[in-house]
Amino acid sequence: MIKFHNVSMRYPSGYEALNGVSFALSKGSFYFLTGHSGAGKTSILKLIYRAERPSGGAVLIGGRNVDQLTNKQLPLLRRSIGVIFQDYKLLYDRSVYDNVALAMEVAGQNPDHINGQVLRTLESVGLRDYTHQNPISLSGGEQQRVAIARATVNRPSLVIADEPTGNLDRDMGRRIISLFQTLHKQGTTILLVTHDTDLVKESGHPHIEMVDGEITKMPKSACLMEDS
Amino acid sequence: MNPTPDGFSTRSLGGKKAVSRKGLLSKKTGIIKRPSSVKRIKATSLEGGKDVTISKSFQLRSLQRAWNRFHAGSLSHWTTTIIIALSLTIFGAFTLLLSNANTALEQWTGDNLITVFLEESVTSFQMEEIKNKISKNPGVDQISVVSPAIAMGRMKNMLGSEAGLLDNLVENPLPYSIEFRLNDKEYEKTANLAFQIGSWLGVEAVSYDKQWAEKLAAVIHTFRFIGSVLTLLLLTAVALIISNTIKLTIIARRDEVEVMRFMGATDSFIKTPFIYEGVLQGLLGAVGALLLTTLLYWGADGATTELGSAFGIFIELHYLHYDQLLLIMALGIFLGLAGALISLSRFLEI
Ligand SMILES: Nc1ncnc2c1ncn2[C@@H]1O[C@H](COP(=O)(O)OP(=O)(O)O)[C@@H](O)[C@H]1O
Ligand SMILES: [Mg+2]
């Protein structure tokens, strides 16, 4: 599902955020990505949905090199990935419902199907009663769940989330993780960035650890085979 | 998966109880099988993601989004629309003026009367010779000799109640003249013929309606030139103003654009509402311009009719032609489109 082949990445400022990163996550797996602040976790996610491009090596998603996608293919890749941003990136000029519905409109879904699916998805994250509220009036945990609903409403095969429990108390953090567990059980591949190691241990899912733009620890299952 | 205290749903995102992975993942396609209640939703799996169907009403919904923005939008949208309206009104007024002047020119051509005044010394034989010579020219029609007596009669008619002034004349001072009409309406030809006849022996002077027509034509030419330059400058300015308004919208919507891009919006999904926004501004501006031009027309028509009646002539201005109305609408749309495209290419990197 996700393969990083010796990927390095340099920001325009010249800062080398990633250096020789290699790993492979199989379809339907659930991984955590951990590391100190500035380790390069967000940079890895950005490479996956191609907000950034590698300066060396190759990023393959679903067998395709994301760097070689045409302008027509790129939107299709992005629609297949549900991204939950660290800062949510919700739109505060519209309701919770419209935030979630936008993802379906963007994906060109049949307008007749949007209403039902948006409500079902909001229900599944426990926000059915907040449909017509502006997300600005919601708590951090609630906004996080709007972001999750928006990222999953199109039922993407891959969901990546950047510190989804970062600003939440332990209890809310657990509930958020359980939402991802549910998605995972439905077959969705999940990659969660976090620095909460307790939460990782608790969940029992494998994790990849990063230090200064390099992977320092990962389970064998995530190692990139030489021949692949 | 028991209900949590805060009422978190334990149901799966699909709306049904979570099923084991085995039952969800199809080995062959790799596409996740969904409970029937959500089967209609197009899955966006990596392998199955090649079927993008842009809904048929995509254009309509883009237009709707553009209108919503416009409607709820900032003052700058309306300011821009008013500027477009005023600029196109200037264009419309010029068109109206030139078009009417042109019509006047053409209408006067319809009575292409040429009068050849003869010298006093001319004999009736010479007169007949000149008349024959004129007749040989193509397009000459209704040629006749006007005697001093007839000319005097006409003059008295023209003066009406003041005709008594002429009674004191001892001798008729008017010369013999030859009148004819030229069917050919190009004033180049009229002017050439008049010049030629003027050089003949026995001819004192030649006058023709076209003399003023020529002057009018020159005035129209000048006005057309000034109008074209002015229009070009105005329209360029308007396109830049529109592009600036769209630029402000793009900047105001940067977050939305970024989010939509990362969610997999196509270029056209992001750009189309901005384009419609520009076109809407242009279109509304053009409609405003047509209203203003119509008001101007009514005002000018009333004024000229009054002015004309003071001189005993009937002047009626005609309104813009169908194609001129269309041109103004098209210009508005074109400007909106150009403005939107300019700012999209400069301020929206996708
Ligand atoms: N846009 C950017 N321009 C320059 N440097 C950046 C940019 N974004 C991140 N960095 C730097 O790259 C490094 C890795 O960043 P990031 O991937 O966001 O780390 P993490 O998410 O693990 O905290 C950090 O040192 C950060 O300062
Ligand atoms: Mg980060």
Coordinates of C-alpha atoms and ligand atoms in Angstrom, one line a residue:
Chain A
M1 CA 0.0 0.0 0.0
I2 CA 2.7 2.5 1.0
K3 CA 6.4 2.0 0.1
F4 CA 9.2 4.4 0.7
H5 CA 12.4 3.6 -1.2
N6 CA 15.4 5.4 0.3
V7 CA 13.5 8.6 0.4
S8 CA 15.1 11.9 1.2
M9 CA 13.4 15.2 1.3
R10 CA 14.7 18.8 1.4
Y11 CA 12.6 21.8 2.0
P12 CA 13.1 24.9 -0.2
S13 CA 15.0 26.4 2.7
G14 CA 17.6 23.7 2.2
Y15 CA 16.8 21.9 5.4
E16 CA 17.1 18.1 5.0
A17 CA 13.9 16.8 6.8
L18 CA 14.2 13.2 5.7
N19 CA 17.3 11.1 4.9
G20 CA 17.2 7.7 3.4
V21 CA 13.8 6.6 4.7
S22 CA 12.7 3.1 3.7
F23 CA 9.6 1.2 4.8
A24 CA 6.6 -0.7 3.4
L25 CA 3.1 -0.9 4.9
S26 CA 0.9 -3.6 3.6
K27 CA -2.7 -3.2 2.8
G28 CA -5.0 -3.3 5.8
S29 CA -2.3 -2.7 8.3
F30 CA -2.4 -0.3 11.2
Y31 CA 0.9 1.5 12.1
F32 CA 1.9 4.3 14.4
L33 CA 4.6 6.7 13.4
T34 CA 6.4 8.2 16.4
G35 CA 9.3 10.5 17.0
H36 CA 10.3 13.7 18.7
S37 CA 9.1 17.1 17.4
G38 CA 10.9 17.9 14.2
A39 CA 11.8 14.3 13.5
G40 CA 10.1 14.4 10.1
K41 CA 6.8 12.7 10.8
T42 CA 4.6 15.3 9.1
S43 CA 7.0 15.4 6.2
I44 CA 6.4 11.7 5.6
L45 CA 2.6 12.2 5.6
K46 CA 3.0 15.2 3.2
L47 CA 5.0 13.0 0.8
I48 CA 2.1 10.4 0.9
Y49 CA -0.6 12.8 -0.2
R50 CA 2.0 14.6 -2.3
A51 CA 1.8 18.0 -0.7
E52 CA 5.6 17.7 -1.0
R53 CA 7.8 15.7 -3.4
P54 CA 10.9 13.7 -2.5
S55 CA 14.3 15.1 -3.4
G56 CA 15.6 11.6 -3.7
G57 CA 14.3 8.0 -3.7
A58 CA 10.7 7.0 -4.5
V59 CA 7.3 7.1 -2.8
L60 CA 4.9 4.4 -4.0
I61 CA 1.3 4.4 -3.0
G62 CA -0.8 1.5 -4.3
G63 CA 2.1 0.5 -6.5
R64 CA 2.4 3.9 -8.2
N65 CA 5.2 6.3 -7.9
V66 CA 3.5 9.5 -6.7
D67 CA 6.2 11.7 -8.2
Q68 CA 5.2 10.4 -11.7
L69 CA 1.5 11.0 -11.5
T70 CA -0.1 13.2 -14.1
N71 CA -2.2 16.2 -13.3
K72 CA -5.2 14.0 -13.9
Q73 CA -4.1 11.1 -11.7
L74 CA -3.0 13.2 -8.7
P75 CA -6.6 14.1 -7.6
L76 CA -7.5 10.4 -7.9
L77 CA -4.6 9.5 -5.6
R78 CA -5.6 12.1 -3.1
R79 CA -9.3 11.0 -3.1
S80 CA -8.1 7.5 -2.1
I81 CA -6.3 8.9 0.9
G82 CA -8.2 10.4 3.9
V83 CA -5.9 13.0 5.5
I84 CA -6.4 14.3 9.0
F85 CA -4.2 17.3 9.4
Q86 CA -2.5 18.3 12.6
D87 CA -4.3 21.6 12.6
Y88 CA -7.6 20.0 11.4
K89 CA -7.8 22.5 8.5
L90 CA -11.6 22.8 9.0
L91 CA -13.4 25.6 7.2
Y92 CA -14.9 27.9 9.7
D93 CA -17.2 29.7 7.3
R94 CA -19.6 26.8 7.1
S95 CA -21.3 24.2 9.1
V96 CA -20.0 20.8 10.3
Y97 CA -22.2 19.2 7.7
D98 CA -20.9 21.4 4.8
N99 CA -17.3 20.7 5.9
V100 CA -17.9 17.0 5.5
A101 CA -20.0 17.3 2.4
L102 CA -17.3 19.2 0.7
A103 CA -15.1 16.1 0.6
M104 CA -17.9 14.3 -1.3
E105 CA -18.5 17.2 -3.7
V106 CA -14.8 17.4 -4.4
A107 CA -14.7 13.7 -5.2
G108 CA -17.5 14.2 -7.7
Q109 CA -20.0 12.0 -5.8
N110 CA -23.5 11.9 -6.9
P111 CA -25.3 14.7 -5.0
D112 CA -28.2 12.4 -4.2
H113 CA -26.0 10.3 -2.1
I114 CA -24.2 13.0 -0.3
N115 CA -26.8 13.8 2.4
G116 CA -27.3 10.2 3.6
Q117 CA -23.6 9.4 3.7
V118 CA -22.6 12.7 5.5
L119 CA -25.2 12.1 8.2
R120 CA -24.1 8.4 8.6
T121 CA -20.5 9.4 8.9
L122 CA -21.2 12.1 11.4
E123 CA -23.3 9.6 13.4
S124 CA -20.4 7.2 13.4
V125 CA -18.1 9.8 15.0
G126 CA -20.8 10.8 17.5
L127 CA -21.5 14.2 16.0
R128 CA -25.0 13.7 14.6
D129 CA -26.3 16.5 16.9
Y130 CA -23.7 19.0 15.8
T131 CA -24.6 18.8 12.1
H132 CA -25.5 22.5 11.6
Q133 CA -23.1 24.0 14.1
N134 CA -20.1 25.9 13.0
P135 CA -17.0 23.9 13.9
I136 CA -15.5 27.0 15.6
S137 CA -18.0 26.5 18.4
L138 CA -16.8 22.9 19.0
S139 CA -14.2 21.6 21.4
G140 CA -10.8 20.2 20.2
G141 CA -12.0 16.6 20.4
E142 CA -15.1 17.4 18.5
Q143 CA -13.3 19.3 15.8
Q144 CA -10.9 16.4 15.6
R145 CA -13.9 14.1 15.0
V146 CA -15.2 16.5 12.3
A147 CA -11.8 16.2 10.6
I148 CA -12.0 12.4 10.9
A149 CA -15.5 12.4 9.4
R150 CA -14.4 14.6 6.5
A151 CA -11.4 12.3 5.9
T152 CA -13.4 9.1 5.9
V153 CA -16.7 10.1 4.3
N154 CA -15.5 9.0 0.9
R155 CA -14.4 5.7 2.4
P156 CA -10.8 5.9 1.4
S157 CA -8.7 2.8 1.4
L158 CA -5.9 4.6 3.3
V159 CA -6.3 7.0 6.2
I160 CA -3.4 9.0 7.6
A161 CA -3.6 11.3 10.6
D162 CA -1.1 13.8 12.0
E163 CA -1.2 13.7 15.8
P164 CA -4.9 13.2 16.1
T165 CA -4.7 12.9 19.9
G166 CA -2.1 15.6 20.3
N167 CA -4.3 18.3 21.9
L168 CA -6.7 16.0 23.6
D169 CA -6.9 14.5 27.1
R170 CA -6.1 10.8 27.5
D171 CA -9.7 9.8 27.6
M172 CA -10.7 11.6 24.4
G173 CA -7.5 10.3 22.9
R174 CA -8.6 6.7 23.5
R175 CA -12.0 7.3 21.9
I176 CA -10.4 8.8 18.9
I177 CA -8.1 5.8 18.5
S178 CA -11.0 3.5 18.8
L179 CA -12.6 5.3 15.8
F180 CA -9.5 4.4 13.8
Q181 CA -9.7 0.8 15.2
T182 CA -13.2 0.6 13.7
L183 CA -12.0 1.8 10.4
H184 CA -9.2 -0.6 10.5
K185 CA -11.5 -3.5 11.1
Q186 CA -13.4 -2.5 8.0
G187 CA -10.2 -3.0 6.0
T188 CA -8.8 0.5 5.9
T189 CA -5.1 0.9 6.1
I190 CA -4.2 3.3 8.9
L191 CA -1.0 5.3 9.6
L192 CA -1.2 7.5 12.7
V193 CA 1.5 10.0 13.8
T194 CA 1.8 10.5 17.5
H195 CA 4.3 11.1 20.2
D196 CA 2.2 9.5 22.9
T197 CA 4.0 6.2 23.4
D198 CA 1.6 5.0 26.1
L199 CA -1.2 5.1 23.7
V200 CA 0.8 3.1 21.2
K201 CA 1.5 0.4 23.7
E202 CA -2.1 0.3 24.8
S203 CA -3.4 -0.2 21.3
G204 CA -1.1 -3.1 20.5
H205 CA -0.4 -1.9 17.0
P206 CA 3.2 -1.8 15.6
H207 CA 5.1 1.5 15.4
I208 CA 7.8 3.1 13.4
E209 CA 10.2 5.4 15.3
M210 CA 12.0 8.3 13.8
V211 CA 14.9 10.5 15.0
D212 CA 16.2 13.4 13.0
G213 CA 14.7 12.5 9.6
E214 CA 15.7 8.8 9.8
I215 CA 14.0 5.7 10.9
T216 CA 15.6 4.2 14.0
K217 CA 13.2 1.4 14.9
M218 CA 10.5 -0.5 13.1
P219 CA 9.0 -4.0 13.2
K220 CA 10.2 -6.5 10.6
S221 CA 6.7 -6.4 9.0
A222 CA 7.4 -2.8 7.9
C223 CA 10.9 -3.4 6.5
L224 CA 11.3 -2.9 2.8
M225 CA 12.4 -6.1 1.1
E226 CA 15.3 -5.7 -1.2
D227 CA 13.5 -7.3 -4.1
S228 CA 10.2 -5.3 -3.8
Chain B
M1 CA -17.5 -2.0 21.3
N2 CA -20.0 -0.9 24.0
P3 CA -21.5 2.5 24.0
T4 CA -19.2 5.0 25.6
P5 CA -20.4 7.5 28.2
D6 CA -20.5 10.4 25.9
G7 CA -22.7 8.6 23.4
F8 CA -20.0 7.9 20.8
S9 CA -21.5 5.5 18.3
T10 CA -20.0 2.1 18.3
R11 CA -21.3 1.5 14.8
S12 CA -18.9 1.3 12.0
L13 CA -18.5 4.2 9.6
G14 CA -20.6 2.4 7.1
G15 CA -23.5 2.5 9.4
K16 CA -23.5 -1.3 10.2
K17 CA -21.7 -3.4 12.7
A18 CA -18.1 -3.9 12.0
V19 CA -17.5 -7.1 10.2
S20 CA -14.3 -9.1 10.1
R21 CA -11.7 -8.0 7.7
K22 CA -12.0 -11.2 5.7
G23 CA -15.6 -10.4 4.8
L24 CA -14.8 -6.9 3.8
L25 CA -11.8 -7.2 1.6
S26 CA -12.3 -8.8 -1.8
K27 CA -9.1 -10.6 -2.7
K28 CA -9.5 -10.1 -6.4
T29 CA -10.2 -6.4 -6.6
G30 CA -8.8 -5.2 -3.3
I31 CA -11.8 -3.0 -3.0
I32 CA -13.5 -3.0 0.3
K33 CA -17.0 -4.5 0.2
R34 CA -19.5 -2.3 1.9
P35 CA -22.7 -3.0 3.6
S36 CA -25.6 -2.5 1.2
S37 CA -26.8 0.7 2.8
V38 CA -23.7 2.5 1.5
K39 CA -23.1 0.6 -1.7
R40 CA -24.1 3.6 -3.8
I41 CA -21.3 5.7 -2.5
K42 CA -18.4 5.4 -4.8
A43 CA -15.4 4.0 -3.0
T44 CA -12.2 5.7 -3.5
S45 CA -9.8 2.9 -3.3
L46 CA -6.4 3.2 -5.0
E47 CA -7.0 0.5 -7.5
G48 CA -10.6 1.2 -8.2
G49 CA -10.2 4.9 -8.2
K50 CA -10.0 5.4 -12.0
D51 CA -13.7 6.0 -12.4
V52 CA -14.2 9.7 -11.7
T53 CA -17.6 10.7 -12.8
I54 CA -18.0 14.4 -12.6
S55 CA -21.6 14.8 -12.0
K56 CA -23.7 16.2 -14.8
S57 CA -24.8 19.2 -12.7
F58 CA -21.2 20.1 -12.0
Q59 CA -21.4 23.3 -14.0
L60 CA -24.7 24.2 -12.4
R61 CA -23.3 23.6 -8.9
S62 CA -20.2 25.6 -9.7
L63 CA -22.4 28.5 -10.9
Q64 CA -24.4 28.1 -7.7
R65 CA -21.2 28.3 -5.6
A66 CA -20.1 31.4 -7.6
W67 CA -23.4 33.1 -7.1
N68 CA -23.4 32.4 -3.4
R69 CA -20.0 34.0 -3.1
F70 CA -21.1 36.9 -5.2
H71 CA -24.4 37.3 -3.3
A72 CA -22.9 37.0 0.2
G73 CA -19.8 38.6 -1.1
S74 CA -17.8 41.6 -0.3
L75 CA -18.4 45.2 -1.5
S76 CA -15.6 44.8 -4.0
H77 CA -17.8 42.5 -6.1
W78 CA -20.5 45.1 -6.5
T79 CA -18.0 47.9 -6.9
T80 CA -16.4 46.0 -9.7
T81 CA -19.8 45.3 -11.3
I82 CA -20.6 49.0 -11.2
I83 CA -17.2 49.9 -12.8
I84 CA -17.9 47.4 -15.6
A85 CA -21.4 48.9 -16.1
L86 CA -20.0 52.4 -16.3
S87 CA -17.2 51.5 -18.7
L88 CA -19.5 49.6 -20.9
T89 CA -22.0 52.5 -20.8
I90 CA -19.3 54.8 -22.2
F91 CA -18.7 52.2 -24.9
G92 CA -22.5 52.0 -25.5
A93 CA -22.9 55.8 -25.7
F94 CA -20.1 56.0 -28.3
T95 CA -21.7 53.2 -30.3
L96 CA -25.1 54.9 -30.1
L97 CA -23.6 58.3 -31.2
L98 CA -21.5 56.8 -34.1
S99 CA -24.3 54.5 -35.2
N100 CA -26.8 57.4 -35.4
A101 CA -24.3 59.7 -37.2
N102 CA -23.6 56.9 -39.7
T103 CA -27.3 56.5 -40.3
A104 CA -27.7 60.2 -40.8
L105 CA -24.9 60.1 -43.4
E106 CA -26.5 57.2 -45.3
Q107 CA -29.9 58.8 -45.2
W108 CA -28.7 62.0 -46.7
T109 CA -27.0 60.2 -49.4
G110 CA -30.4 59.0 -50.5
D111 CA -31.1 62.4 -52.0
N112 CA -27.9 62.9 -53.8
L113 CA -28.8 66.2 -55.5
I114 CA -26.1 68.1 -57.4
T115 CA -26.6 71.6 -58.6
V116 CA -24.4 73.1 -61.3
F117 CA -24.5 76.9 -61.3
L118 CA -23.8 78.4 -64.7
E119 CA -22.0 81.6 -65.6
E120 CA -24.2 84.5 -66.6
S121 CA -22.7 84.6 -70.1
V122 CA -23.7 81.1 -71.0
T123 CA -25.8 80.8 -74.1
S124 CA -28.7 78.3 -74.3
F125 CA -26.7 76.3 -76.8
Q126 CA -23.8 75.9 -74.3
M127 CA -26.3 75.1 -71.6
E128 CA -27.7 72.3 -73.7
E129 CA -24.1 71.0 -74.4
I130 CA -23.3 71.0 -70.7
K131 CA -26.5 69.2 -69.9
N132 CA -25.7 66.5 -72.5
K133 CA -22.2 66.1 -71.2
I134 CA -23.5 65.6 -67.7
S135 CA -26.1 63.1 -68.9
K136 CA -23.3 60.9 -70.4
N137 CA -22.0 60.1 -66.9
P138 CA -23.3 56.9 -65.5
G139 CA -25.9 57.1 -62.8
V140 CA -27.1 60.6 -63.7
D141 CA -30.9 60.9 -63.2
Q142 CA -33.7 63.5 -63.3
I143 CA -31.5 66.1 -65.0
S144 CA -33.3 69.5 -65.5
V145 CA -32.5 73.1 -66.2
V146 CA -33.6 75.5 -63.5
S147 CA -34.3 79.0 -64.8
P148 CA -33.7 82.1 -62.6
A149 CA -37.5 82.5 -62.4
I150 CA -38.0 79.0 -61.0
A151 CA -35.1 79.5 -58.6
M152 CA -36.6 82.8 -57.4
G153 CA -39.9 81.0 -56.8
R154 CA -38.2 78.4 -54.7
M155 CA -36.4 80.9 -52.7
K156 CA -39.7 82.8 -52.0
N157 CA -41.2 79.5 -50.9
M158 CA -38.4 78.8 -48.6
L159 CA -38.5 82.3 -47.0
G160 CA -42.3 82.0 -46.5
S161 CA -43.6 85.0 -44.7
E162 CA -40.3 86.9 -45.2
A163 CA -40.7 86.5 -49.0
G164 CA -41.7 90.1 -49.3
L165 CA -38.0 91.0 -48.9
L166 CA -37.3 89.8 -52.4
D167 CA -40.1 92.1 -54.0
N168 CA -37.7 95.0 -53.9
L169 CA -35.3 93.4 -56.3
V170 CA -35.3 95.1 -59.7
E171 CA -33.6 92.3 -61.5
N172 CA -33.5 88.6 -60.8
P173 CA -29.8 88.0 -59.5
L174 CA -30.1 84.2 -59.7
P175 CA -28.2 82.4 -62.5
Y176 CA -29.3 79.5 -64.6
S177 CA -28.5 76.2 -63.1
I178 CA -28.6 72.5 -63.9
E179 CA -29.9 70.0 -61.3
F180 CA -29.5 66.3 -61.4
R181 CA -29.4 63.4 -59.0
L182 CA -26.7 60.8 -58.9
N183 CA -27.8 57.2 -58.3
D184 CA -24.3 56.2 -57.2
K185 CA -24.1 56.9 -53.5
E186 CA -20.5 56.9 -52.9
Y187 CA -19.4 60.4 -52.1
E188 CA -16.0 59.8 -53.5
K189 CA -17.6 59.6 -57.0
T190 CA -19.9 62.5 -56.3
A191 CA -17.1 64.6 -55.2
N192 CA -15.0 63.7 -58.3
L193 CA -17.8 64.4 -60.7
A194 CA -18.6 67.7 -59.0
F195 CA -14.9 68.7 -59.3
Q196 CA -14.8 67.7 -63.0
I197 CA -17.9 69.6 -63.9
G198 CA -16.7 72.6 -61.9
S199 CA -13.7 72.9 -64.3
W200 CA -15.9 73.1 -67.5
L201 CA -16.3 76.2 -69.5
G202 CA -19.4 78.1 -68.5
V203 CA -19.7 76.5 -65.1
E204 CA -19.6 79.0 -62.2
A205 CA -19.8 76.5 -59.3
V206 CA -21.0 73.1 -58.3
S207 CA -22.7 72.3 -55.0
Y208 CA -23.8 69.0 -53.6
D209 CA -25.2 67.6 -50.4
K210 CA -22.1 65.6 -50.1
Q211 CA -20.0 68.5 -49.1
W212 CA -21.4 68.4 -45.5
A213 CA -21.6 64.7 -45.6
E214 CA -17.9 64.6 -46.2
K215 CA -17.3 66.8 -43.2
L216 CA -19.6 64.6 -41.1
A217 CA -17.8 61.5 -42.3
A218 CA -14.5 63.1 -41.2
V219 CA -16.0 63.8 -37.8
I220 CA -17.3 60.3 -37.5
H221 CA -13.9 58.9 -38.4
T222 CA -12.3 61.0 -35.7
F223 CA -14.8 60.0 -33.1
R224 CA -14.5 56.4 -34.1
F225 CA -10.8 56.6 -33.6
I226 CA -11.1 58.3 -30.2
G227 CA -13.9 55.9 -29.2
S228 CA -11.8 52.9 -30.1
V229 CA -8.8 54.0 -28.2
L230 CA -10.9 55.0 -25.2
T231 CA -12.8 51.7 -25.3
L232 CA -9.6 49.7 -25.5
L233 CA -8.1 51.6 -22.5
L234 CA -11.3 51.3 -20.5
L235 CA -11.7 47.6 -21.2
T236 CA -8.1 46.8 -20.3
A237 CA -8.6 48.7 -17.1
V238 CA -11.8 46.8 -16.4
A239 CA -10.2 43.4 -17.1
L240 CA -7.5 44.3 -14.6
I241 CA -10.0 45.5 -12.0
I242 CA -11.9 42.2 -12.4
S243 CA -8.8 40.2 -12.1
N244 CA -8.0 42.1 -8.9
T245 CA -11.4 41.3 -7.4
I246 CA -10.9 37.6 -8.2
K247 CA -7.4 37.8 -6.8
L248 CA -8.9 39.0 -3.5
T249 CA -11.4 36.1 -3.5
I250 CA -8.6 33.7 -4.2
I251 CA -6.6 35.0 -1.3
A252 CA -9.6 35.0 0.9
R253 CA -10.3 31.4 0.0
R254 CA -6.7 30.1 0.1
D255 CA -7.5 27.7 3.0
E256 CA -10.5 26.3 1.2
V257 CA -8.5 25.9 -2.0
E258 CA -5.7 24.2 -0.2
V259 CA -8.1 21.8 1.6
M260 CA -10.0 21.0 -1.6
R261 CA -6.7 20.3 -3.4
F262 CA -5.5 17.9 -0.8
M263 CA -9.0 16.2 -0.8
G264 CA -8.5 15.5 -4.5
A265 CA -10.3 18.3 -6.2
T266 CA -9.6 18.6 -9.9
D267 CA -8.3 21.8 -11.5
S268 CA -11.6 22.6 -13.0
F269 CA -13.5 21.9 -9.7
I270 CA -11.4 24.6 -8.1
K271 CA -11.2 27.0 -11.0
T272 CA -14.7 26.9 -12.4
P273 CA -16.4 28.8 -9.6
F274 CA -13.8 31.6 -9.8
I275 CA -14.4 31.8 -13.6
Y276 CA -18.1 31.9 -13.1
E277 CA -17.6 34.6 -10.6
G278 CA -15.8 36.7 -13.1
V279 CA -18.3 36.0 -15.8
L280 CA -21.2 36.9 -13.5
Q281 CA -19.6 40.2 -12.7
G282 CA -19.1 40.9 -16.4
L283 CA -22.6 39.8 -17.2
L284 CA -24.3 41.9 -14.5
G285 CA -22.1 44.8 -15.5
A286 CA -23.2 44.5 -19.1
V287 CA -26.9 44.4 -18.0
G288 CA -26.3 47.5 -16.0
A289 CA -24.6 49.2 -18.9
L290 CA -27.6 48.4 -21.2
L291 CA -29.9 49.9 -18.7
L292 CA -27.8 53.1 -18.4
T293 CA -27.3 53.3 -22.2
T294 CA -31.1 53.0 -22.6
L295 CA -31.6 55.9 -20.2
L296 CA -29.0 57.9 -22.1
Y297 CA -30.8 57.1 -25.3
W298 CA -34.2 58.3 -24.1
G299 CA -32.6 61.5 -22.8
A300 CA -30.7 62.2 -26.0
D301 CA -33.6 61.3 -28.2
G302 CA -35.9 63.7 -26.4
A303 CA -33.3 66.5 -26.5
T304 CA -32.5 66.1 -30.2
T305 CA -36.2 65.8 -31.2
E306 CA -36.8 69.1 -29.4
L307 CA -33.8 70.7 -30.9
G308 CA -34.8 69.5 -34.4
S309 CA -38.3 70.8 -34.1
A310 CA -36.9 74.2 -33.2
F311 CA -35.3 74.2 -36.7
G312 CA -38.3 72.7 -38.3
I313 CA -36.8 69.3 -39.0
F314 CA -37.7 65.9 -37.6
I315 CA -34.8 64.1 -36.0
E316 CA -35.3 60.7 -34.5
L317 CA -32.4 58.8 -33.0
H318 CA -32.5 55.1 -33.3
Y319 CA -31.6 52.7 -30.5
L320 CA -28.7 50.3 -30.5
H321 CA -29.1 47.5 -33.0
Y322 CA -29.6 43.9 -31.9
D323 CA -26.0 43.0 -32.7
Q324 CA -24.7 46.0 -30.9
L325 CA -26.6 44.9 -27.8
L326 CA -25.1 41.5 -28.1
L327 CA -21.7 43.0 -28.5
I328 CA -22.0 44.8 -25.2
M329 CA -23.1 41.6 -23.5
A330 CA -20.3 39.6 -25.1
L331 CA -17.8 42.2 -24.0
G332 CA -19.0 42.0 -20.4
I333 CA -18.7 38.3 -20.4
F334 CA -15.3 38.4 -22.2
L335 CA -14.0 40.9 -19.7
G336 CA -15.1 38.8 -16.7
L337 CA -13.6 35.7 -18.3
A338 CA -10.3 37.4 -19.1
G339 CA -10.1 38.9 -15.6
A340 CA -10.7 35.6 -13.9
L341 CA -8.2 33.8 -16.1
I342 CA -5.6 36.4 -15.6
S343 CA -5.8 36.1 -11.8
L344 CA -6.2 32.4 -11.8
S345 CA -3.0 32.0 -13.8
R346 CA -1.1 34.3 -11.5
F347 CA -2.4 33.6 -8.0
L348 CA -3.6 30.0 -8.0
E349 CA -1.0 27.3 -8.2
I350 CA -2.4 23.9 -8.2
Ligands
LIG1 N1 8.0 24.2 5.1 C1 9.1 23.9 5.7 N2 10.2 24.6 5.4 C2 11.4 24.4 6.0 N3 11.6 23.5 7.0 C3 10.5 22.8 7.4 C4 9.2 23.0 6.8 N4 8.4 22.1 7.4 C5 9.1 21.5 8.3 N5 10.4 21.8 8.3 C6 11.4 21.3 9.1 O1 11.6 19.9 8.8 C7 11.8 19.2 10.0 C8 10.8 18.1 10.1 O2 9.5 18.7 10.2 P1 8.2 17.8 10.4 O3 8.1 16.8 9.4 O4 7.1 18.8 10.5 O5 8.5 17.2 11.8 P2 7.5 16.5 12.8 O6 6.2 16.5 12.2 O7 8.1 15.2 13.1 O8 7.5 17.4 14.1 C9 11.7 20.1 11.2 O9 13.0 20.4 11.6 C10 11.1 21.4 10.6 O10 11.5 22.5 11.2
MG2 MG 4.4 17.4 12.7

